[in-house]
Structures are given as C-alpha cells and as structure tokens.
mmCIF file of C-alpha atoms in Angstrom:
data_model
loop_
_atom_site.group_PDB
_atom_site.id
_atom_site.type_symbol
_atom_site.label_atom_id
_atom_site.label_comp_id
_atom_site.label_asym_id
_atom_site.label_seq_id
_atom_site.Cartn_x
_atom_site.Cartn_y
_atom_site.Cartn_z
ATOM 1 C CA MET N 6 -0.148 0.244 0.012
ATOM 2 C CA ALA N 7 1.555 3.484 -1.181
ATOM 3 C CA GLY N 8 1.876 5.898 1.537
ATOM 4 C CA ASN N 9 0.096 8.893 0.101
ATOM 5 C CA GLU N 10 -3.376 6.746 -0.304
ATOM 6 C CA LYS N 11 -6.290 7.550 1.971
ATOM 7 C CA ARG N 12 -7.009 4.587 4.706
ATOM 8 C CA ASP N 13 -11.060 3.814 4.635
ATOM 9 C CA LEU N 14 -12.661 3.194 8.244
ATOM 10 C CA VAL N 15 -12.699 0.180 7.733
ATOM 11 C CA HIS N 16 -8.630 -0.433 6.907
ATOM 12 C CA GLN N 17 -8.443 2.124 9.507
ATOM 13 C CA ASN N 18 -10.440 -0.605 12.318
ATOM 14 C CA ALA N 19 -8.415 -3.387 11.808
ATOM 15 C CA ILE N 20 -4.716 -1.637 12.438
ATOM 16 C CA HIS N 21 -6.413 -0.718 15.680
ATOM 17 C CA VAL N 22 -7.788 -4.307 16.457
ATOM 18 C CA GLU N 23 -4.287 -5.264 15.792
ATOM 19 C CA THR N 24 -2.470 -3.072 18.119
ATOM 20 C CA ILE N 25 -5.087 -3.785 20.871
ATOM 21 C CA ARG N 26 -4.258 -7.174 20.799
ATOM 22 C CA LYS N 27 -0.766 -6.653 20.797
ATOM 23 C CA GLU N 28 -0.873 -4.457 24.070
ATOM 24 C CA GLN N 29 -2.939 -7.472 25.674
ATOM 25 C CA ARG N 30 -0.166 -9.879 24.563
ATOM 26 C CA HIS N 31 2.044 -8.146 27.077
ATOM 27 C CA GLN N 32 0.205 -6.602 29.694
ATOM 28 C CA LYS N 33 0.216 -8.107 33.140
ATOM 29 C CA LEU N 34 -2.147 -8.028 35.591
ATOM 30 C CA HIS N 35 -0.661 -6.984 38.934
ATOM 31 C CA THR N 36 -2.815 -8.144 42.163
ATOM 32 C CA GLU N 37 -0.386 -7.345 44.799
ATOM 33 C CA PHE N 38 0.390 -4.301 46.685
ATOM 34 C CA SER N 39 4.284 -3.902 47.692
ATOM 35 C CA ILE N 40 5.806 -0.985 49.084
ATOM 36 C CA ASN N 41 8.140 1.282 47.206
ATOM 37 C CA PRO N 42 10.933 1.249 49.459
ATOM 38 C CA HIS N 43 12.433 4.106 47.739
ATOM 39 C CA LYS N 44 10.048 6.427 48.844
ATOM 40 C CA LYS N 45 8.940 7.764 52.258
ATOM 41 C CA LEU N 46 5.631 7.099 52.974
ATOM 42 C CA HIS N 47 3.739 10.176 55.153
ATOM 43 C CA ILE N 48 0.877 7.603 56.818
ATOM 44 C CA LEU N 49 -1.295 10.279 58.912
ATOM 45 C CA PRO N 50 -2.222 8.949 62.360
ATOM 46 C CA ASP N 51 -5.705 8.215 63.676
ATOM 47 C CA LYS N 52 -8.081 10.329 65.739
ATOM 48 C CA PRO N 53 -6.635 10.580 69.068
ATOM 49 C CA MET N 54 -9.884 9.083 70.719
ATOM 50 C CA SER N 55 -10.163 6.816 68.669
ATOM 51 C CA ARG N 56 -9.703 2.870 69.040
ATOM 52 C CA LYS N 57 -9.113 0.299 66.722
ATOM 53 C CA PRO N 58 -9.909 -3.192 67.105
ATOM 54 C CA MET N 59 -7.880 -5.978 67.633
ATOM 55 C CA GLU N 60 -8.476 -8.044 64.154
ATOM 56 C CA VAL N 61 -7.404 -4.387 62.207
ATOM 57 C CA ILE N 62 -4.261 -4.181 63.827
ATOM 58 C CA ALA N 63 -3.623 -8.018 63.475
ATOM 59 C CA GLU N 64 -4.454 -7.374 59.782
ATOM 60 C CA ASN N 65 -2.032 -4.817 59.518
ATOM 61 C CA LEU N 66 1.044 -7.450 61.089
ATOM 62 C CA ASP N 67 2.045 -7.870 57.225
ATOM 63 C CA PHE N 68 2.237 -4.705 56.334
ATOM 64 C CA ILE N 69 3.950 -3.245 59.175
ATOM 65 C CA GLU N 70 6.714 -5.783 59.125
ATOM 66 C CA ALA N 71 7.193 -4.689 55.087
ATOM 67 C CA PHE N 72 6.998 -0.865 55.920
ATOM 68 C CA HIS N 73 9.755 -1.712 59.130
ATOM 69 C CA LYS N 74 11.775 -3.452 56.413
ATOM 70 C CA ALA N 75 11.790 -0.871 53.781
ATOM 71 C CA ARG N 76 12.774 1.675 56.322
ATOM 72 C CA GLN N 77 16.278 -0.170 57.785
ATOM 73 C CA GLU N 78 19.552 0.386 56.684
ATOM 74 C CA PRO N 79 21.245 -1.182 53.777
ATOM 75 C CA THR N 80 23.738 -3.163 55.837
ATOM 76 C CA LYS N 81 20.614 -4.486 57.607
ATOM 77 C CA LYS N 82 18.742 -5.196 54.395
ATOM 78 C CA TYR N 83 21.730 -6.421 52.482
ATOM 79 C CA THR N 84 25.267 -8.488 53.500
ATOM 80 C CA VAL N 85 26.858 -6.899 50.251
ATOM 81 C CA PRO N 86 26.694 -3.493 48.811
ATOM 82 C CA LEU N 87 24.615 -3.476 45.661
ATOM 83 C CA THR N 88 25.959 -0.653 44.145
ATOM 84 C CA GLU N 89 29.714 1.021 43.975
ATOM 85 C CA SER N 90 28.593 3.931 45.332
ATOM 86 C CA GLN N 91 27.577 1.743 48.981
ATOM 87 C CA GLU N 92 30.801 0.101 48.972
ATOM 88 C CA ILE N 93 32.227 3.182 50.455
ATOM 89 C CA GLY N 94 31.224 3.230 54.440
ATOM 90 C CA TRP N 95 29.678 0.286 54.063
ATOM 91 C CA VAL N 96 31.802 -1.496 57.017
ATOM 92 C CA SER N 97 31.848 1.585 59.550
ATOM 93 C CA THR N 98 33.487 -0.459 62.572
ATOM 94 C CA GLN N 99 36.755 0.455 63.637
ATOM 95 C CA LEU N 100 39.232 -1.798 61.819
ATOM 96 C CA ILE N 101 42.025 -1.621 64.802
ATOM 97 C CA SER N 102 40.330 -0.998 68.005
ATOM 98 C CA ASN N 103 43.596 -0.546 70.100
ATOM 99 C CA ARG N 104 44.220 3.228 71.014
ATOM 100 C CA ASP N 105 47.909 2.728 72.648
ATOM 101 C CA ASP N 106 49.465 1.892 69.364
ATOM 102 C CA LYS N 107 51.652 5.115 68.589
ATOM 103 C CA ARG N 108 51.667 4.517 64.823
ATOM 104 C CA PHE N 109 47.998 5.131 64.566
ATOM 105 C CA ASN N 110 47.443 7.799 67.021
ATOM 106 C CA PHE N 111 48.416 11.392 66.894
ATOM 107 C CA PHE N 112 47.675 12.611 70.890
ATOM 108 C CA ARG N 113 48.787 16.488 71.530
ATOM 109 C CA SER N 114 52.213 16.373 72.757
ATOM 110 C CA SER N 115 53.816 18.960 74.350
ATOM 111 C CA THR N 116 57.540 20.122 74.282
ATOM 112 C CA ASP N 117 60.061 22.427 76.116
ATOM 113 C CA VAL N 118 59.835 24.385 72.626
ATOM 114 C CA THR N 119 56.016 24.581 72.248
ATOM 115 C CA LYS N 120 55.151 25.206 76.135
ATOM 116 C CA TYR N 121 57.412 28.353 76.076
ATOM 117 C CA LYS N 122 55.822 29.362 72.558
ATOM 118 C CA GLU N 123 52.644 28.983 74.095
ATOM 119 C CA SER N 124 53.170 30.720 76.780
ATOM 120 C CA ALA N 125 54.306 33.632 75.372
ATOM 121 C CA LEU N 126 51.229 33.905 72.938
ATOM 122 C CA ARG N 127 48.790 34.083 76.145
ATOM 123 C CA SER N 128 50.986 36.696 77.643
ATOM 124 C CA SER N 129 50.740 38.560 74.554
ATOM 125 C CA ASN N 130 46.978 39.020 74.311
#
C-alpha cells in the first residue's frame, strides 16, 4: 500500500484491533500490593480518641513488617553492597581498636619549645 493513499474506516479499524491485541499480549495484571522502598510514606495518624479493634491491628502486621524492612539501613537489609557507591563506608566498624598504638594515634603532646611559645602567645594577648 502506498503512503499517499487514504485509508478507509475498515482498514483503520483493523489496525486499531491489531494494536490492541499486541498490547493485551504483553500486559500483566498485578494484584499484589507492595511498598516502594525508595519513597517515604507519610502516614496520617488516627483521631486521638478513636480505638481500633484487635482484628484490624492483626491484619496490618504484614504491612507493618514490610514497612519496617523498607525503612532499614542497607547494611541490615543486604549482606553485600549493591552498588559501587555503597562500598564506601559499608563496613563502619573500627578496624583497629587499640588506642595505645603510637603508629596510628597522634595525640597532642607538648615539648619545652611548644610550652614556651604557647605561654608567650597567651601573655601577649
């Protein structure tokens, strides 16, 4: 069919039906709700004097557990970092806990020269 010819109504309808069939082949029906862990949820509290029955609270336990898991830190959710930017700071514990080792700790120390200079600076102010 040439590009300049006008399409009649039957031909346009056939194209439309074919397009809808292609879309329906690739469609998925999602019936299960899950929380997006990358977005913060703003939950509004109930009225102060209202009380909920215990059945309502028991039904929401799965939702509450999923909500708390989504809000956890990445180190508690996963065993290894997922991206390269997470690798920096993934292990946040001290590598060496010995503070007496002079190779790694440079505490402020005073000598005769520094004590003299410090006292001279204090007296000049």
